[in-house]
mmCIF file of C-alpha atoms and ligand atoms in Angstrom:
data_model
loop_
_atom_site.group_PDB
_atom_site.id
_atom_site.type_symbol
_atom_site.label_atom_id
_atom_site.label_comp_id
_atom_site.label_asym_id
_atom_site.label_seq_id
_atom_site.Cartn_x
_atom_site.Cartn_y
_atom_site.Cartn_z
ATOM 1 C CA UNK F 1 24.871 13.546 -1.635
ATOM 2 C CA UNK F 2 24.685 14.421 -4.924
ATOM 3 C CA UNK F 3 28.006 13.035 -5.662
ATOM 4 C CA UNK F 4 27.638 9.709 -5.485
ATOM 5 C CA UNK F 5 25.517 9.300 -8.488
ATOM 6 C CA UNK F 6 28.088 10.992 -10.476
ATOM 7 C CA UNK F 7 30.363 8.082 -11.021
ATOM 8 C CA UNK F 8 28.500 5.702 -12.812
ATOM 9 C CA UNK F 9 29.207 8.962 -15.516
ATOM 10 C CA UNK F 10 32.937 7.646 -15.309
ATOM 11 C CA UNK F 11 32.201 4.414 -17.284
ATOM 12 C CA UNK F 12 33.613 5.815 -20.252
ATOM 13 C CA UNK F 13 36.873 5.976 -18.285
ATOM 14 C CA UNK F 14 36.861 2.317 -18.109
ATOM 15 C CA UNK F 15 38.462 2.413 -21.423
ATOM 16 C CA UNK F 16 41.510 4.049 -20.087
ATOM 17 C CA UNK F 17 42.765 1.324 -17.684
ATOM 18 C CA UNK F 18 43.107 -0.623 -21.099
ATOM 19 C CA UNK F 19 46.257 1.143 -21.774
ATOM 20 C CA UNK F 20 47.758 0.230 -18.345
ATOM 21 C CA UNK F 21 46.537 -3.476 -18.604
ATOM 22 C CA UNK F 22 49.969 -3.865 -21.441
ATOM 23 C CA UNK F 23 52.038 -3.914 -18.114
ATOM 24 C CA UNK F 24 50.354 -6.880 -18.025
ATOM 25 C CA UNK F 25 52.252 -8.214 -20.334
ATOM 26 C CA UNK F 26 55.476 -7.439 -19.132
ATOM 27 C CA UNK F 27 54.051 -8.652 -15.687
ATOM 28 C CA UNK F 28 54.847 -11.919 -16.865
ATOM 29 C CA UNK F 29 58.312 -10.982 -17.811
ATOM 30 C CA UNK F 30 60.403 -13.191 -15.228
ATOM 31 C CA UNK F 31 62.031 -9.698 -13.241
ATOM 32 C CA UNK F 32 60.881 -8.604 -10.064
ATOM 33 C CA UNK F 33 59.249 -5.238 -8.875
ATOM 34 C CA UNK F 34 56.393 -6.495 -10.611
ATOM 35 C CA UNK F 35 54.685 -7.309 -7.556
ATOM 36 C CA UNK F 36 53.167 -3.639 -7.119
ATOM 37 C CA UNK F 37 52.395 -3.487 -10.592
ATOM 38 C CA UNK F 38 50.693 -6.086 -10.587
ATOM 39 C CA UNK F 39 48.774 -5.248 -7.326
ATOM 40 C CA UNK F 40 47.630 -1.985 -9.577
ATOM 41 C CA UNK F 41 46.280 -4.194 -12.557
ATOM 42 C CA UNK F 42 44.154 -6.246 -10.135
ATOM 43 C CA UNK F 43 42.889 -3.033 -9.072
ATOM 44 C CA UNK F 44 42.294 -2.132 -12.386
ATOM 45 C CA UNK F 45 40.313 -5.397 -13.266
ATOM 46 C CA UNK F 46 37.944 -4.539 -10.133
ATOM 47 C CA UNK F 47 36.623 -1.218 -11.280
ATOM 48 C CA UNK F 48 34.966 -2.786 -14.290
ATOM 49 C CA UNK F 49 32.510 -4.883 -11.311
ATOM 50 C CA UNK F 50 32.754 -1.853 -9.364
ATOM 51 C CA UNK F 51 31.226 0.420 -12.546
ATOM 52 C CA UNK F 52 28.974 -2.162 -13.238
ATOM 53 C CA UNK F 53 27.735 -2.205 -9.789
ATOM 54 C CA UNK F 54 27.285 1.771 -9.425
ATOM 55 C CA UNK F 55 25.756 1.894 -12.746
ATOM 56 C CA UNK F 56 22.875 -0.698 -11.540
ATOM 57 C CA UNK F 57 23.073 0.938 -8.157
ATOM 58 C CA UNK F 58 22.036 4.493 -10.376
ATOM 59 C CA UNK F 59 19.292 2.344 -12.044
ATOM 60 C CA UNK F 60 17.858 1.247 -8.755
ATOM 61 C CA UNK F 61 18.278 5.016 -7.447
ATOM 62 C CA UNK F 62 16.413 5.923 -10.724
ATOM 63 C CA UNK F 63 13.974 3.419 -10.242
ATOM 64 C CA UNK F 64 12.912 4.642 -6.799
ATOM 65 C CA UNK F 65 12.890 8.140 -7.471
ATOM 66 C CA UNK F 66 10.211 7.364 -10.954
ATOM 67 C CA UNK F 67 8.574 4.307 -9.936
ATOM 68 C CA UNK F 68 6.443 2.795 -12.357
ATOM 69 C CA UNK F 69 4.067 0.955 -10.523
ATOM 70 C CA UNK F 70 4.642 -1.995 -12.524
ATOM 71 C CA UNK F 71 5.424 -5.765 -10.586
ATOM 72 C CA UNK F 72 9.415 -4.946 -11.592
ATOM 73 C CA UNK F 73 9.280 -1.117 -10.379
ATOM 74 C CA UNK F 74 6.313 -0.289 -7.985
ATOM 75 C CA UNK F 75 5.590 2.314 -6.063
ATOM 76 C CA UNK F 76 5.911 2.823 -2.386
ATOM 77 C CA UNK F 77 2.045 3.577 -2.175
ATOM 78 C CA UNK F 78 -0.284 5.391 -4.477
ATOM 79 C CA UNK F 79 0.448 8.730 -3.096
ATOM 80 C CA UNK F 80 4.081 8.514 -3.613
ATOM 81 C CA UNK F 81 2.897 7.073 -7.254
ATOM 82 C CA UNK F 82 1.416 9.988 -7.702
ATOM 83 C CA UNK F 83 3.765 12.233 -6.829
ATOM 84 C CA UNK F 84 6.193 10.795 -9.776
ATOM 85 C CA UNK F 85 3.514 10.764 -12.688
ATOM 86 C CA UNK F 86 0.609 13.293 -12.023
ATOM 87 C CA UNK F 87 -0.472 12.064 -15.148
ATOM 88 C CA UNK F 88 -1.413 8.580 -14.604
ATOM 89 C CA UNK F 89 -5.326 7.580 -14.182
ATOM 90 C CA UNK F 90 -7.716 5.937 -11.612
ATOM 91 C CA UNK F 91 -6.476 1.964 -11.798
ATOM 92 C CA UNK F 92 -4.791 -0.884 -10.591
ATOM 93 C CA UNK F 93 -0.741 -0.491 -9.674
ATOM 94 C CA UNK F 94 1.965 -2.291 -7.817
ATOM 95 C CA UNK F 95 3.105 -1.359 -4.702
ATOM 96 C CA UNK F 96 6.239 -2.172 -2.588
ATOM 97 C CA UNK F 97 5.113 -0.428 0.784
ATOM 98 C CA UNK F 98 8.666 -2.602 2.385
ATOM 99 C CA UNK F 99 10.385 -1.866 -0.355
ATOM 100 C CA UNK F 100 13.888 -2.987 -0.709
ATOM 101 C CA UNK F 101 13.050 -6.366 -3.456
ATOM 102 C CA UNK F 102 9.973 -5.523 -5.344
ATOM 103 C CA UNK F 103 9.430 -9.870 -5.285
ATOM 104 C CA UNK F 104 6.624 -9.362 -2.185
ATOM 105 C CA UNK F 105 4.836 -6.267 -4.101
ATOM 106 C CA UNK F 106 1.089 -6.529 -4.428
ATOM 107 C CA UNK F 107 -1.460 -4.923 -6.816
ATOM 108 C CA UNK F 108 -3.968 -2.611 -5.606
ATOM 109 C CA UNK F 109 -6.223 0.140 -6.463
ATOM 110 C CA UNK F 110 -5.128 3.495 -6.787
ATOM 111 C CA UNK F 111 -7.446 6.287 -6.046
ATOM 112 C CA UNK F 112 -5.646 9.473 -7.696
ATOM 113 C CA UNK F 113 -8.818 11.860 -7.750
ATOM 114 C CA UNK F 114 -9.296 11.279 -3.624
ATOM 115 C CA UNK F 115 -5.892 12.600 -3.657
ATOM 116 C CA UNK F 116 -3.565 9.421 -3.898
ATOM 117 C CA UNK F 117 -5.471 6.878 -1.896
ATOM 118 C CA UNK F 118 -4.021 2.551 -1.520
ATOM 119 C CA UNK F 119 -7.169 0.461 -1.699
ATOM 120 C CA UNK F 120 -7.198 -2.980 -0.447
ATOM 121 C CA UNK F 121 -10.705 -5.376 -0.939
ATOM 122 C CA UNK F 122 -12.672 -7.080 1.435
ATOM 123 C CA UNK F 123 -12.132 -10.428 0.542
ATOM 124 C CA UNK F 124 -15.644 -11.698 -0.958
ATOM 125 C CA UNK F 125 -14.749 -15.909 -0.530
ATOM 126 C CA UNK F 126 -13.654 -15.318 3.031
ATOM 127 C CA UNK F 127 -16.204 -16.312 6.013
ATOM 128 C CA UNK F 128 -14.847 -13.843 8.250
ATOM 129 C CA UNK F 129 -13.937 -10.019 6.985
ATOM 130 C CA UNK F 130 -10.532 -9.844 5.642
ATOM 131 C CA UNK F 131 -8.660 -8.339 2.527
ATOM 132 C CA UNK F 132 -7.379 -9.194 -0.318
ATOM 133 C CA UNK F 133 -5.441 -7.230 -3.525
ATOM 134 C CA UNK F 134 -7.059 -6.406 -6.531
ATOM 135 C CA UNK F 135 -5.583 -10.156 -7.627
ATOM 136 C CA UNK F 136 -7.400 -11.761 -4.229
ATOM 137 C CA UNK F 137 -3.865 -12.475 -2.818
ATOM 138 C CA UNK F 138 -4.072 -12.575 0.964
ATOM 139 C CA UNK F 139 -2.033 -9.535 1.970
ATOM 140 C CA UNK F 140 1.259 -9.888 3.269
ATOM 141 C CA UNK F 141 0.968 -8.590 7.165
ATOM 142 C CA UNK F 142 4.632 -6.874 7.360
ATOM 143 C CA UNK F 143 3.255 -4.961 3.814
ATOM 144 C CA UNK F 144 -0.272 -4.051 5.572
ATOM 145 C CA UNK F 145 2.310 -2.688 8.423
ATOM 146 C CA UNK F 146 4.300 -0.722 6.375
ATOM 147 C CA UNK F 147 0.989 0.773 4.633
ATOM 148 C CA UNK F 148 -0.276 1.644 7.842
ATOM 149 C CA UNK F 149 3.219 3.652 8.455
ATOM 150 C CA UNK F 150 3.107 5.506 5.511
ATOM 151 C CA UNK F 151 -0.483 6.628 5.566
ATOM 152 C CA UNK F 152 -2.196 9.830 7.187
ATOM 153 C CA UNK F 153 -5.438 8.374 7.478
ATOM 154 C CA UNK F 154 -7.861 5.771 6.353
ATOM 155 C CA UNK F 155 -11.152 4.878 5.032
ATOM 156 C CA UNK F 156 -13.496 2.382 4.810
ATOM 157 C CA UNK F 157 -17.369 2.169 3.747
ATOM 158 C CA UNK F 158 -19.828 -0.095 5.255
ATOM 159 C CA UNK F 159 -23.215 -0.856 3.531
ATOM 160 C CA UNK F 160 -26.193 -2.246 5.253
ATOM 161 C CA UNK F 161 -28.865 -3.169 3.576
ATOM 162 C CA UNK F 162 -32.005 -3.932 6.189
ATOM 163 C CA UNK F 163 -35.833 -4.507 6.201
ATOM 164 C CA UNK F 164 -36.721 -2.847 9.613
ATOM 165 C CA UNK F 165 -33.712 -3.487 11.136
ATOM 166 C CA UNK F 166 -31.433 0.092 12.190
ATOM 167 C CA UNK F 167 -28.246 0.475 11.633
ATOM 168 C CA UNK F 168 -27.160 4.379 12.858
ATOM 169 C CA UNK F 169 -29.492 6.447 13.860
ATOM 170 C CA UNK F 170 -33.149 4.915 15.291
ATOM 171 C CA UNK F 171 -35.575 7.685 13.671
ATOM 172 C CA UNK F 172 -38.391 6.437 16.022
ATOM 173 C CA UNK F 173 -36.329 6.454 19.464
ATOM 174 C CA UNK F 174 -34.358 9.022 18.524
ATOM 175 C CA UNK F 175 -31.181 7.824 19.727
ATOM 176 C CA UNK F 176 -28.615 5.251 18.902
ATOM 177 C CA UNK F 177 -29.190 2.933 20.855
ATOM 178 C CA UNK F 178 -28.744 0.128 18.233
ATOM 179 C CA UNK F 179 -25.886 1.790 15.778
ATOM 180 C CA UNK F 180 -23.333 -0.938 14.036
ATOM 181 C CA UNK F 181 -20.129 -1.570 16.007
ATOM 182 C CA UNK F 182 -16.874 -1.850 14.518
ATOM 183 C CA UNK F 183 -14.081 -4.107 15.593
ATOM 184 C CA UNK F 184 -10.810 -2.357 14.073
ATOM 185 C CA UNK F 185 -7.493 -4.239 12.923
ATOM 186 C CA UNK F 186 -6.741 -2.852 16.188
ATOM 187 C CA UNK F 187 -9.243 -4.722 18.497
ATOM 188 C CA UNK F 188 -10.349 -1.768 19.419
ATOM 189 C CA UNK F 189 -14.407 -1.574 19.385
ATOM 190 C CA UNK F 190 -15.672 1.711 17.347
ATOM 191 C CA UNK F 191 -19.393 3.188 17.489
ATOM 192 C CA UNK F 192 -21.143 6.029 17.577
ATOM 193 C CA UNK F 193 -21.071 6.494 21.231
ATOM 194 C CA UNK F 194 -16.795 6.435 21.483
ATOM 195 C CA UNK F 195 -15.931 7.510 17.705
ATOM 196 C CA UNK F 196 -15.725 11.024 15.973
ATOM 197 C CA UNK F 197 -14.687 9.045 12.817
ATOM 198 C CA UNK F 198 -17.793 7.344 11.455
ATOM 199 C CA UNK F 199 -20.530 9.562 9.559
ATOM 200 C CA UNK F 200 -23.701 7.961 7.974
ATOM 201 C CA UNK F 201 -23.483 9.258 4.050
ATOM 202 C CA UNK F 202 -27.319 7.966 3.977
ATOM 203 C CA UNK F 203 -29.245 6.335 6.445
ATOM 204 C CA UNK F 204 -32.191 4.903 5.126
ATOM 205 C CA UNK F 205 -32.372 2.052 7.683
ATOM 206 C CA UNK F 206 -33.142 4.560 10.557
ATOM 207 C CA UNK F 207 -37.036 4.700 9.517
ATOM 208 C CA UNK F 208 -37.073 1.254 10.372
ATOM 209 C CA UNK F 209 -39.616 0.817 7.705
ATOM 210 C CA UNK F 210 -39.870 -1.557 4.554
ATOM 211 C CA UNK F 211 -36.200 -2.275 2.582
ATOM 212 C CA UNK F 212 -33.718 0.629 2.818
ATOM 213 C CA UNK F 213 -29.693 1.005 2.949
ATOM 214 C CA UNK F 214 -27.269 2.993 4.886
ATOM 215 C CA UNK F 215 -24.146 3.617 4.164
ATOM 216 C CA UNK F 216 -21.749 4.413 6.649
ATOM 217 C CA UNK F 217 -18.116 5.865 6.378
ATOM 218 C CA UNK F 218 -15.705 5.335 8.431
ATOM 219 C CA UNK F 219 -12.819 8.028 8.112
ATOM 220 C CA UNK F 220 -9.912 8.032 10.472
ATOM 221 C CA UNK F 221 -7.116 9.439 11.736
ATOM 222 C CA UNK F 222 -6.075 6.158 13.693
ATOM 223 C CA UNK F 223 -4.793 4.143 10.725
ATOM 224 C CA UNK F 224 -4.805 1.501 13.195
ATOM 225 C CA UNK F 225 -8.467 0.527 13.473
ATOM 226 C CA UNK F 226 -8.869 -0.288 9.836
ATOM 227 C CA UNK F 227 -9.813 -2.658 7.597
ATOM 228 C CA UNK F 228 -12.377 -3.563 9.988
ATOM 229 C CA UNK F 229 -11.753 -6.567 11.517
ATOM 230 C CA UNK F 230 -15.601 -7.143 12.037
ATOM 231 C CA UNK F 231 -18.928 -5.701 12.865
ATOM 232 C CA UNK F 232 -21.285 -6.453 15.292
ATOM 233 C CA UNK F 233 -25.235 -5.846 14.684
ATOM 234 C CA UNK F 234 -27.881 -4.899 17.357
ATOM 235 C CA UNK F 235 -31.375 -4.635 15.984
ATOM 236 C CA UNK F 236 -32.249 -7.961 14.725
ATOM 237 C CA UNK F 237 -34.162 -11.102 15.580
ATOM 238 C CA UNK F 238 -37.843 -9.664 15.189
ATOM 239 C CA UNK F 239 -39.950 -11.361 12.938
ATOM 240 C CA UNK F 240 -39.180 -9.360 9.540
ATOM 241 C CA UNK F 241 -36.383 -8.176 9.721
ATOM 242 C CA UNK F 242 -33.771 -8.648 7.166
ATOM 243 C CA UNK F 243 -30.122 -7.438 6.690
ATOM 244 C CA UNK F 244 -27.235 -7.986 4.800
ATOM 245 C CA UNK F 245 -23.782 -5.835 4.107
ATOM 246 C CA UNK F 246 -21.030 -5.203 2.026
ATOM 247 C CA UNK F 247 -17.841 -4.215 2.967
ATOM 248 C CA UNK F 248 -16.250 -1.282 0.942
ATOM 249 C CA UNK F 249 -12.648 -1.329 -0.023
ATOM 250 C CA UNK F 250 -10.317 -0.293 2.893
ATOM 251 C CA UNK F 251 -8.087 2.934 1.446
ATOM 252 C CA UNK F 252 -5.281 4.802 2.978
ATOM 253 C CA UNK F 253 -3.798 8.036 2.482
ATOM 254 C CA UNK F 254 -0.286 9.466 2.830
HETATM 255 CA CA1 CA S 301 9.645 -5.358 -0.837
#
């Protein structure tokens, strides 16, 4: 494999086919047996596209092997990112999860210190819960596939913020009863009764007294399920009680 890259070295022997281009000179001398000759110079005349070609195709190799994750030379995700440039920081950076023409690359968030995660964002302006890039571009679905292939696992925080309303664990039944459910990308429904994957990080809401937050994480191995497609709350429609959520950025891991 290694071989192929090695011609674009040759370039310099474009220079020597100059010396056989003076047949074409006498090509044009009226006797025959030129045909052959002249067959060669055409050859000749090719290698300078076909130089030009391999050199670009060495650039392109180049460029995939030390992407940038600029718009012109992204990355295939964060991790891979990372894996070219240790070096670079927390931030924003363009991916090309399809790869192939870097035109349909988006911008995301790349989370280096949890070990090379791709964050997406809930989109804020939308009704329902969908995602955005860091530029609020809708994101392409055959892109979001291709994430989804490359990726180990996912994650995704949800944050409920309630006035005697629970949303994991009810302190006062003891059970949960009235836990958040999930709807993934997948359709599939999640909760605490059917998934290992969600784990309350702080779960004020379960006293079910006065204003409080709980933040749940959801951390799975079935890249499938996220970013949630929606969520479904239980405990409400007493007098007094108050939610509201926000959706944390969905991030995947290679
Ligand atoms: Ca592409």
């Amino acid at each position: 494999m290694p071989g192929p890259p090695g011609p674009p070295g040759p370039p310099g022997e474009v220079i020597q086919p100059l010396p056989i281009q003076s047949p074409k000179k006498t090509r044009r001398s009226p006797e025959g047996m030129m045909a052959d000759a002249a067959d060669n110079i055409l050859d000749y005349d090719g290698m300078d596209e076909i130089f030009v070609s391999l050199n670009s195709l060495k650039q392109d190799i180049e460029r995939m092997k030390y992407p940038e994750g600029s718009q012109n030379n992204p990355a295939r995700t964060c991790k891979d990112l990372q894996l070219s440039h240790p070096e670079f920081p927390d931030g924003e950076y363009w991916i090309d999860p399809n790869q192939g023409c870097s035109g349909d690359s988006f911008k995301v968030y790349c989370n280096f210190t949890a070990g090379g995660e791709t964050c997406i964002y809930a989109d804020k302006k939308s009704e329902g819960l969908s995602y955005v890039d860091v530029e609020g571009n809708n994101i392409n679905q055959v892109q979001m596939t291709f994430l989804r292939l490359l990726s180990a696992s996912a994650r995704q925080n949800f944050t409920y913020s309630c006035h005697q309303s629970v949303a994991w664990h009810d302190a006062v039944s003891n059970n949960y009863d009235k836990a958040l459910r999930f709807l993934g990308s997948n359709d599939e429904e999640i909760s605490y009764d059917n998934s290992p994957f969600i784990t309350a990080l702080h779960d004020g809401c379960a006293l079910r007294k006065g204003y409080a937050r709980t933040v749940l994480e959801i951390n799975t191995l079935k890249i499938d399920q996220l970013p949630l497609a929606d969520v479904m709350i239980s405990d409400f429609g007493d007098q007094n009680q108050k939610f509201g959520f926000e959706v944390g950025p969905a991030c995947f891991l290679g």
